[in-house]
């Protein structure tokens, strides 16, 4: 393959940019963490959430679930029970 000096310079620049992009992709891959669910819902609950999202929209269901969780946690004691107390 024969290239002029200008074509060689352009090709070299393109290769450098590809290498920089590849380095960025490798860095992102290396920094990636396992995507684990915050809460493990039962399958029937997940189905109900999906149906509700289809009906009311994801934003509304997220708002409602957050409200319910906050209410439930507001009823829990603020201090942890020791194992001696529960026995």
Backbone as a chain_set.jsonl record, in Angstrom:
{"seq": "XXXXXXXXXXXXXXXXXXXXXXXXXXXXXXXXXXXXXXXXXXXXXXXXXXXXXXXXXXXXXXXXXXXXXXXXXXXXXXXXXXXXXXX", "coords": {"N": [[0.848, -1.16, 0.0], [0.666, 2.09, -0.937], [1.319, 5.283, 0.322], [0.878, 8.781, 0.555], [2.795, 11.392, 2.126], [1.063, 13.071, 3.521], [-1.281, 11.476, 3.681], [-0.26, 9.396, 5.192], [0.276, 10.734, 7.58], [-2.333, 11.483, 8.31], [-3.535, 8.956, 8.611], [-1.968, 7.933, 10.697], [-2.68, 9.693, 12.731], [-5.388, 9.019, 12.983], [-5.158, 6.382, 13.887], [-3.921, 6.834, 16.358], [-6.019, 8.15, 17.681], [-7.921, 6.095, 17.748], [-6.573, 4.297, 19.434], [-6.515, 5.818, 21.796], [-9.258, 5.934, 22.329], [-9.761, 3.202, 22.716], [-8.209, 2.768, 24.999], [-9.698, 4.267, 26.835], [-12.102, 2.812, 26.876], [-11.168, 0.399, 27.934], [-10.356, 1.31, 30.453], [-12.865, 2.066, 31.525], [-14.091, -0.448, 31.595], [-12.416, -1.777, 33.439], [-12.978, -0.327, 35.736], [-15.562, -0.943, 36.226], [-18.285, -2.141, 38.192], [-19.935, -4.922, 39.739], [-23.31, -5.251, 38.91], [-25.622, -5.324, 41.16], [-28.836, -5.994, 42.489], [-30.376, -3.643, 44.67], [-32.345, -4.334, 46.491], [-33.641, -7.555, 46.869], [-36.32, -8.518, 45.292], [-39.204, -10.665, 45.428], [-40.225, -12.87, 42.758], [-43.012, -12.6, 42.124], [-43.584, -10.096, 43.165], [-41.936, -8.497, 41.614], [-43.194, -8.846, 39.131], [-45.626, -7.579, 39.667], [-44.748, -4.963, 40.104], [-43.729, -4.351, 37.557], [-46.097, -4.469, 36.008], [-47.511, -2.379, 37.205], [-45.834, -0.239, 36.561], [-46.201, -0.158, 33.801], [-48.841, 0.662, 33.741], [-49.025, 3.065, 35.336], [-46.665, 4.412, 34.929], [-43.098, 4.643, 35.17], [-41.846, 6.608, 36.777], [-43.884, 7.477, 38.547], [-44.483, 5.105, 39.942], [-42.011, 4.592, 41.143], [-41.894, 6.799, 42.853], [-44.088, 6.238, 44.526], [-43.335, 3.752, 45.685], [-41.025, 4.546, 47.055], [-42.194, 6.287, 48.919], [-43.78, 4.507, 50.401], [-41.792, 2.804, 51.497], [-40.346, 4.645, 53.077], [-42.348, 5.255, 54.954], [-42.75, 2.741, 56.192], [-40.215, 2.322, 57.353], [-40.24, 4.42, 59.136], [-41.694, 3.519, 61.253], [-40.104, 1.702, 62.493], [-37.898, 0.901, 65.234], [-35.441, 3.281, 66.309], [-33.038, 2.499, 67.347], [-30.849, -0.298, 67.333], [-31.804, -3.542, 68.308], [-30.264, -5.493, 70.822], [-28.788, -8.772, 70.726], [-29.169, -10.106, 73.095], [-31.481, -9.0, 74.213], [-33.465, -9.937, 72.526], [-33.56, -12.619, 73.026]], "CA": [[0.0, 0.0, 0.0], [1.469, 3.304, -1.033], [0.672, 6.45, 0.919], [1.626, 10.034, 0.522], [3.168, 11.848, 3.471], [-0.155, 13.605, 4.152], [-2.136, 10.33, 3.987], [0.396, 8.674, 6.282], [0.068, 11.546, 8.783], [-3.751, 11.368, 8.652], [-3.749, 7.593, 9.089], [-1.311, 7.834, 11.993], [-3.525, 10.434, 13.671], [-6.591, 8.218, 13.203], [-4.763, 5.234, 14.716], [-3.717, 7.359, 17.713], [-7.344, 8.401, 18.27], [-8.503, 4.784, 18.037], [-5.888, 3.774, 20.622], [-7.001, 6.58, 22.954], [-10.616, 5.453, 22.595], [-9.651, 1.853, 23.268], [-7.718, 2.92, 26.376], [-10.832, 4.731, 27.646], [-13.021, 1.681, 27.031], [-10.524, -0.534, 28.869], [-10.436, 1.922, 31.787], [-14.25, 1.932, 31.983], [-14.301, -1.864, 31.909], [-11.685, -2.101, 34.664], [-13.611, 0.355, 36.862], [-16.947, -1.398, 36.348], [-18.633, -2.943, 39.356], [-21.048, -5.837, 39.506], [-24.614, -4.622, 39.086], [-26.46, -6.157, 42.006], [-30.024, -5.266, 42.936], [-30.324, -3.096, 46.018], [-33.249, -5.192, 47.255], [-34.033, -8.723, 46.085], [-37.763, -8.723, 45.352], [-39.708, -11.957, 44.977], [-40.691, -12.768, 41.37], [-44.389, -12.102, 42.035], [-43.522, -8.656, 43.435], [-41.354, -7.882, 40.41], [-44.243, -8.825, 38.112], [-46.581, -6.536, 40.053], [-44.106, -3.666, 39.864], [-43.677, -4.143, 36.102], [-47.459, -4.153, 35.557], [-47.837, -1.037, 37.697], [-45.056, 0.721, 35.764], [-46.872, -0.043, 32.507], [-50.099, 1.376, 33.938], [-48.879, 4.395, 35.916], [-45.386, 5.018, 34.562], [-41.994, 4.288, 36.067], [-41.596, 7.682, 37.745], [-44.933, 7.461, 39.567], [-44.32, 3.908, 40.772], [-40.816, 4.818, 41.97], [-42.281, 7.742, 43.906], [-44.968, 5.548, 45.474], [-42.554, 2.752, 46.431], [-40.179, 5.293, 47.996], [-43.06, 6.782, 49.992], [-44.148, 3.356, 51.238], [-40.597, 2.367, 52.232], [-40.086, 5.643, 54.129], [-43.362, 5.085, 55.995], [-42.462, 1.499, 56.927], [-39.03, 2.536, 58.182], [-40.527, 5.388, 60.199], [-42.268, 2.784, 62.377], [-39.083, 0.859, 63.103], [-37.147, 1.577, 66.298], [-34.247, 3.96, 65.806], [-31.845, 1.815, 67.841], [-30.833, -1.73, 67.045], [-31.95, -4.397, 69.484], [-29.136, -6.407, 71.009], [-29.204, -10.18, 70.654], [-29.582, -10.527, 74.434], [-32.856, -8.572, 74.433], [-34.396, -10.725, 71.729], [-33.564, -14.02, 73.478]], "C": [[0.898, 1.229, 0.0], [0.66, 4.481, -0.504], [1.55, 7.672, 0.734], [1.938, 10.427, 1.96], [1.937, 12.356, 4.221], [-1.098, 12.467, 4.548], [-1.574, 9.537, 5.165], [0.176, 9.403, 7.61], [-1.383, 11.421, 9.255], [-4.062, 9.993, 9.227], [-3.134, 7.398, 10.474], [-2.141, 8.529, 13.07], [-4.789, 9.635, 13.997], [-6.291, 7.021, 14.1], [-4.547, 5.676, 16.163], [-5.055, 7.583, 18.411], [-8.045, 7.091, 18.611], [-7.881, 4.18, 19.293], [-6.335, 4.496, 21.883], [-8.401, 6.121, 23.34], [-10.611, 4.072, 23.223], [-9.159, 1.897, 24.713], [-8.849, 3.36, 27.303], [-11.822, 3.598, 27.901], [-12.451, 0.673, 28.022], [-10.593, 0.013, 30.292], [-11.85, 1.805, 32.347], [-14.556, 0.495, 32.39], [-13.64, -2.222, 33.238], [-12.311, -1.469, 35.897], [-15.03, -0.133, 37.125], [-17.117, -2.271, 37.585], [-19.791, -3.859, 38.99], [-22.357, -5.111, 39.799], [-25.512, -5.583, 39.859], [-27.678, -5.359, 42.437], [-29.867, -4.817, 44.387], [-31.169, -3.948, 46.959], [-33.639, -6.348, 46.345], [-35.529, -8.95, 46.275], [-38.109, -10.138, 44.903], [-40.237, -11.796, 43.554], [-42.103, -12.204, 41.229], [-44.438, -10.592, 42.282], [-42.96, -7.927, 42.223], [-42.393, -7.788, 39.294], [-45.256, -7.724, 38.404], [-46.013, -5.149, 39.797], [-44.076, -3.365, 38.374], [-45.05, -3.779, 35.549], [-47.852, -2.742, 35.98], [-47.091, 0.03, 36.905], [-45.686, 0.921, 34.393], [-48.137, 0.8, 32.624], [-49.882, 2.83, 34.341], [-47.605, 5.122, 35.507], [-44.329, 4.745, 35.621], [-41.77, 5.341, 37.149], [-42.615, 7.66, 38.879], [-44.778, 6.259, 40.494], [-43.091, 4.041, 41.665], [-41.141, 5.747, 43.128], [-43.121, 7.037, 44.97], [-44.201, 4.521, 46.313], [-41.655, 3.443, 47.45], [-40.992, 5.802, 49.18], [-43.422, 5.653, 50.952], [-42.962, 2.908, 52.088], [-40.277, 3.345, 53.363], [-41.076, 5.489, 55.277], [-43.079, 3.842, 56.843], [-41.273, 1.704, 57.858], [-39.281, 3.542, 59.304], [-41.119, 4.697, 61.43], [-41.252, 1.898, 63.086], [-38.368, 1.617, 64.216], [-35.859, 2.174, 65.73], [-32.96, 3.322, 66.304], [-31.979, 0.327, 67.571], [-30.974, -2.51, 68.341], [-30.728, -5.281, 69.596], [-29.66, -7.838, 70.974], [-29.665, -10.689, 72.011], [-31.037, -10.176, 74.686], [-33.839, -9.463, 73.699], [-34.468, -12.18, 72.17], [-34.361, -14.218, 74.707]], "O": [[1.78, 1.371, 0.847], [-0.513, 4.653, -0.833], [2.779, 7.602, 0.755], [1.395, 9.846, 2.899], [1.785, 12.102, 5.416], [-1.66, 12.493, 5.643], [-2.321, 9.067, 6.024], [-0.078, 8.774, 8.637], [-1.64, 11.272, 10.449], [-4.777, 9.882, 10.223], [-3.739, 6.754, 11.331], [-2.286, 8.019, 14.181], [-5.21, 9.58, 15.152], [-7.089, 6.686, 14.976], [-4.944, 4.973, 17.091], [-5.213, 7.25, 19.585], [-8.695, 6.989, 19.652], [-8.59, 3.614, 20.125], [-6.517, 3.868, 22.926], [-8.703, 5.939, 24.519], [-11.37, 3.803, 24.155], [-9.643, 1.142, 25.557], [-8.948, 2.879, 28.432], [-12.322, 3.445, 29.015], [-13.183, 0.15, 28.862], [-10.857, -0.736, 31.232], [-12.021, 1.478, 33.521], [-15.202, 0.254, 33.41], [-14.245, -2.899, 34.069], [-12.192, -2.014, 36.995], [-15.633, 0.226, 38.137], [-16.225, -3.027, 37.969], [-20.532, -3.595, 38.043], [-22.487, -4.437, 40.82], [-26.081, -6.52, 39.299], [-27.565, -4.166, 42.721], [-29.298, -5.527, 45.216], [-30.76, -4.245, 48.081], [-33.937, -6.136, 45.17], [-35.957, -9.502, 47.288], [-37.396, -10.735, 44.096], [-40.655, -10.702, 43.175], [-42.368, -11.417, 40.32], [-45.247, -9.89, 41.675], [-43.453, -6.863, 41.849], [-42.468, -6.779, 38.594], [-45.693, -7.019, 37.495], [-46.723, -4.261, 39.324], [-44.367, -2.24, 37.966], [-45.163, -2.882, 34.713], [-48.455, -1.999, 35.205], [-47.649, 1.087, 36.61], [-45.706, 2.038, 33.875], [-48.467, 1.561, 31.715], [-50.484, 3.731, 33.757], [-47.486, 6.329, 35.72], [-44.63, 4.631, 36.81], [-41.531, 5.0, 38.307], [-42.249, 7.807, 40.046], [-44.929, 6.392, 41.709], [-43.131, 3.642, 42.829], [-40.713, 5.51, 44.257], [-42.896, 7.216, 46.167], [-44.405, 4.436, 47.524], [-41.534, 2.981, 48.584], [-40.528, 5.754, 50.319], [-43.374, 5.825, 52.17], [-43.121, 2.659, 53.283], [-39.973, 2.925, 54.48], [-40.693, 5.582, 56.443], [-43.161, 3.892, 58.071], [-41.317, 1.304, 59.021], [-38.593, 3.508, 60.324], [-41.051, 5.239, 62.533], [-41.525, 1.398, 64.177], [-38.243, 2.84, 64.151], [-35.269, 1.637, 64.792], [-31.894, 3.574, 65.743], [-33.077, -0.229, 67.579], [-30.345, -2.182, 69.347], [-30.21, -5.766, 68.591], [-30.851, -8.072, 71.174], [-30.473, -11.615, 72.075], [-31.762, -10.956, 75.303], [-34.934, -9.718, 74.199], [-35.356, -12.908, 71.728], [-34.458, -15.339, 75.206]]}, "num_chains": 1, "name": "protein.A"}
